[in-house]
Amino acid sequence: MKIKKIIQIIKRMDTLTTFMKLIRGFILSFFVHSTTRIMLIGKNVDIRNPRYIKIGKNFKIEDNSELQGKSLKGIEIGNSVTIGRGAMIRPSGYYLGEFGEGLKIGDGSSIGAMNYIGCAGFIDIGKNVMIGPSVNLIAENHNFADPNIPMKEQGVNRKGIKIEDDCWIGTQSTVLDGVTIGKGSIIAAGAVVTKDIPAYSIVGGVPARIIKNRMDS
């Protein structure tokens, strides 16, 4: 009987947790541009400047995540998108800094736990993209040509990042500014992607190199 009671308590806790996520989502829906009032928002989620954010249906964001909306092109999130626990999406700083470009996430894509998406340059994530835990997308580079001037005073350049549909970005990998990852590609865990990747490639290493193409027999 004790085991049955424990199971019942756990089920009630799960139901309460989901209910609270729905309540937080309902409240948020009045502050963002949303096509629905139904979304699941975890505990301690920090959503800033929601007027810059557009959200589709079936949106889920897990506990302790951060979503900064302030950006030139805004944050556009498609239908059935999930953002994992502890992920950070930052197009712009918080203290009077220059606005970043922003982010677009296509339908059915998922952002893994503890991801850092630095979308100062525009980041375009396609449909059905799987991004594993602890991935970094960094769409900005510091200028450093003049060794007589501190690098932080030389400004930045922002080319942006594009991840096309149906890609799988493995855990702890990093994608740097100016990169396009072609449709259907797989980025191995721990890879550092510094240049464009053709469609349906499998790549790995530091810096990432093509291992094979998925279309090859």
Coordinates of C-alpha atoms in Angstrom, one line a residue:
M1 CA 0.0 0.0 0.0
K2 CA 2.9 2.4 0.7
I3 CA 4.2 2.1 -2.8
K4 CA 0.8 2.8 -4.3
K5 CA 0.4 5.9 -2.1
I6 CA 3.8 7.1 -3.2
I7 CA 2.9 6.6 -6.8
Q8 CA -0.4 8.5 -6.3
I9 CA 1.5 11.4 -4.7
I10 CA 4.0 11.6 -7.5
K11 CA 1.1 11.6 -10.1
R12 CA -0.6 14.5 -8.2
M13 CA 2.7 16.4 -8.1
D14 CA 3.2 15.9 -11.8
T15 CA -0.3 17.2 -12.4
L16 CA 0.2 20.2 -10.2
T17 CA 3.5 21.0 -11.9
T18 CA 1.9 20.9 -15.3
F19 CA -1.0 23.1 -14.1
M20 CA 1.4 25.7 -12.8
K21 CA 3.3 25.7 -16.1
L22 CA 0.0 26.3 -17.9
I23 CA -0.9 29.2 -15.6
R24 CA 2.5 30.8 -16.2
G25 CA 2.1 30.3 -19.9
F26 CA -1.4 31.8 -19.9
I27 CA -0.1 34.9 -18.1
L28 CA 2.9 35.2 -20.5
S29 CA 0.6 35.0 -23.6
F30 CA -0.7 38.5 -22.8
F31 CA 2.7 40.0 -23.0
V32 CA 4.2 38.3 -26.1
H33 CA 2.9 38.1 -29.7
S34 CA 1.3 34.6 -29.4
T35 CA -1.2 32.6 -31.5
T36 CA -2.4 30.7 -28.5
R37 CA -3.0 31.1 -24.7
I38 CA -1.7 27.5 -24.1
M39 CA 2.0 27.2 -23.5
L40 CA 4.1 25.5 -20.8
I41 CA 6.5 27.8 -18.8
G42 CA 8.8 26.2 -16.2
K43 CA 9.9 27.6 -12.9
N44 CA 12.3 30.6 -12.6
V45 CA 12.1 31.3 -16.4
D46 CA 13.4 34.8 -17.0
I47 CA 11.7 36.3 -20.1
R48 CA 12.8 39.9 -20.7
N49 CA 11.4 42.4 -23.2
P50 CA 8.5 40.1 -24.3
R51 CA 7.1 42.7 -26.8
Y52 CA 10.0 41.6 -29.1
I53 CA 9.0 37.9 -28.9
K54 CA 6.6 36.0 -31.2
I55 CA 5.6 32.5 -30.2
G56 CA 3.6 29.8 -32.0
K57 CA 1.5 26.9 -30.7
N58 CA 2.6 24.2 -28.3
F59 CA 5.6 26.1 -26.9
K60 CA 7.5 24.7 -24.0
I61 CA 10.4 26.3 -22.0
E62 CA 11.8 24.4 -19.0
D63 CA 13.0 25.6 -15.6
N64 CA 15.7 28.2 -15.1
S65 CA 15.9 29.3 -18.7
E66 CA 16.5 32.8 -20.0
L67 CA 14.9 34.4 -23.0
Q68 CA 15.9 38.0 -23.9
G69 CA 13.7 39.5 -26.5
K70 CA 15.4 42.9 -27.1
S71 CA 16.7 42.8 -30.7
L72 CA 16.4 44.5 -34.1
K73 CA 14.5 41.6 -35.7
G74 CA 13.0 40.1 -32.6
I75 CA 12.7 36.5 -31.5
E76 CA 10.3 34.4 -33.6
I77 CA 9.5 30.9 -32.3
G78 CA 7.5 28.5 -34.5
N79 CA 5.0 25.8 -33.5
S80 CA 5.9 22.9 -31.3
V81 CA 9.3 24.3 -30.2
T82 CA 10.9 23.2 -26.9
I83 CA 13.6 25.1 -25.0
G84 CA 15.4 22.9 -22.4
R85 CA 16.3 23.6 -18.8
G86 CA 18.8 26.3 -18.2
A87 CA 19.1 27.4 -21.8
M88 CA 20.1 31.1 -22.5
I89 CA 19.0 33.1 -25.5
R90 CA 20.7 36.5 -25.6
P91 CA 20.6 38.8 -28.7
S92 CA 21.5 41.9 -26.7
G93 CA 23.1 42.9 -23.4
Y94 CA 21.1 44.3 -20.5
Y95 CA 22.9 47.6 -19.8
L96 CA 22.5 50.1 -22.7
G97 CA 24.6 48.1 -25.2
E98 CA 24.0 47.8 -28.9
F99 CA 20.9 45.8 -30.0
G100 CA 21.7 42.4 -31.5
E101 CA 19.9 41.1 -34.5
G102 CA 17.7 38.3 -33.1
L103 CA 16.6 34.7 -33.7
K104 CA 14.2 32.6 -35.7
I105 CA 13.4 29.0 -34.7
G106 CA 11.3 26.9 -37.1
D107 CA 8.5 24.5 -36.4
G108 CA 9.3 21.3 -34.4
S109 CA 12.8 22.3 -33.4
S110 CA 14.3 21.7 -29.9
I111 CA 16.9 23.7 -28.0
G112 CA 18.8 21.4 -25.6
A113 CA 19.4 22.0 -21.9
M114 CA 22.1 24.5 -21.0
N115 CA 22.4 25.8 -24.5
Y116 CA 23.8 29.3 -25.0
I117 CA 22.5 31.1 -28.1
G118 CA 24.3 34.4 -28.6
C119 CA 22.2 35.8 -31.4
A120 CA 23.8 39.3 -31.6
G121 CA 24.2 38.4 -35.3
F122 CA 21.0 36.9 -36.7
I123 CA 20.5 33.1 -36.1
D124 CA 18.1 31.3 -38.3
I125 CA 17.3 27.7 -37.1
G126 CA 15.1 25.7 -39.5
K127 CA 12.4 23.2 -39.0
N128 CA 12.8 19.9 -37.1
V129 CA 16.3 20.8 -35.9
M130 CA 17.6 18.9 -32.8
I131 CA 20.2 20.7 -30.7
G132 CA 21.7 18.7 -27.9
P133 CA 22.6 19.8 -24.4
S134 CA 25.3 22.4 -23.7
V135 CA 25.6 23.6 -27.3
N136 CA 26.9 27.1 -28.1
L137 CA 25.8 29.2 -31.1
I138 CA 27.9 32.4 -31.2
A139 CA 26.9 34.8 -34.0
E140 CA 29.4 37.5 -33.2
N141 CA 33.2 38.0 -33.4
H142 CA 35.4 40.7 -31.8
N143 CA 37.6 42.7 -34.1
F144 CA 41.3 42.4 -33.2
A145 CA 43.3 43.7 -36.2
D146 CA 45.1 46.5 -34.3
P147 CA 47.3 45.2 -31.5
N148 CA 47.7 48.8 -30.1
I149 CA 44.0 49.1 -29.3
P150 CA 42.3 46.9 -26.7
M151 CA 40.1 44.4 -28.5
K152 CA 37.1 45.4 -26.5
E153 CA 37.4 48.9 -28.1
Q154 CA 37.6 47.6 -31.7
G155 CA 34.0 46.7 -32.0
V156 CA 32.5 43.5 -33.4
N157 CA 31.3 42.0 -36.7
R158 CA 28.2 39.9 -37.1
K159 CA 27.6 37.7 -40.1
G160 CA 25.0 35.4 -38.5
I161 CA 24.4 31.7 -38.4
K162 CA 22.0 29.6 -40.4
I163 CA 21.0 26.0 -39.5
E164 CA 18.8 24.5 -42.2
D165 CA 16.0 22.0 -41.7
D166 CA 16.4 18.5 -40.2
C167 CA 19.9 19.0 -38.7
W168 CA 21.2 17.3 -35.5
I169 CA 23.7 19.3 -33.5
G170 CA 25.4 17.1 -31.0
T171 CA 26.1 17.8 -27.3
Q172 CA 28.8 20.3 -26.3
S173 CA 29.4 21.4 -29.9
T174 CA 30.0 25.0 -30.9
V175 CA 28.9 26.8 -34.1
L176 CA 30.7 30.1 -34.8
D177 CA 29.7 33.2 -36.6
G178 CA 29.3 33.2 -40.4
V179 CA 28.5 29.5 -40.6
T180 CA 25.7 27.8 -42.6
I181 CA 24.9 24.2 -41.8
G182 CA 23.2 22.5 -44.7
K183 CA 20.0 20.6 -44.6
G184 CA 20.0 17.2 -43.0
S185 CA 23.5 17.5 -41.5
I186 CA 24.9 15.9 -38.3
I187 CA 27.4 17.7 -36.1
A188 CA 29.2 15.3 -33.8
A189 CA 29.4 15.9 -30.1
G190 CA 32.2 18.4 -29.1
A191 CA 32.8 19.6 -32.6
V192 CA 33.7 23.3 -33.3
V193 CA 32.1 24.4 -36.6
T194 CA 34.0 27.3 -38.2
K195 CA 33.0 27.1 -41.9
D196 CA 30.0 26.2 -44.0
I197 CA 28.8 22.6 -44.0
P198 CA 27.2 21.1 -47.2
A199 CA 23.8 19.5 -47.0
Y200 CA 23.6 15.9 -45.5
S201 CA 27.1 16.0 -44.1
I202 CA 28.4 14.3 -41.0
V203 CA 31.2 16.3 -39.4
G204 CA 33.3 16.2 -36.3
G205 CA 36.5 17.4 -34.7
V206 CA 38.1 20.7 -33.7
P207 CA 37.8 22.4 -36.1
A208 CA 35.0 20.3 -37.6
R209 CA 35.8 18.4 -40.8
I210 CA 33.5 16.4 -43.0
I211 CA 33.6 12.7 -42.1
K212 CA 31.1 11.5 -44.8
N213 CA 27.9 12.5 -46.6
R214 CA 24.7 10.8 -45.7
M215 CA 23.7 10.6 -49.3
D216 CA 26.7 8.4 -50.2
S217 CA 26.0 4.7 -50.5

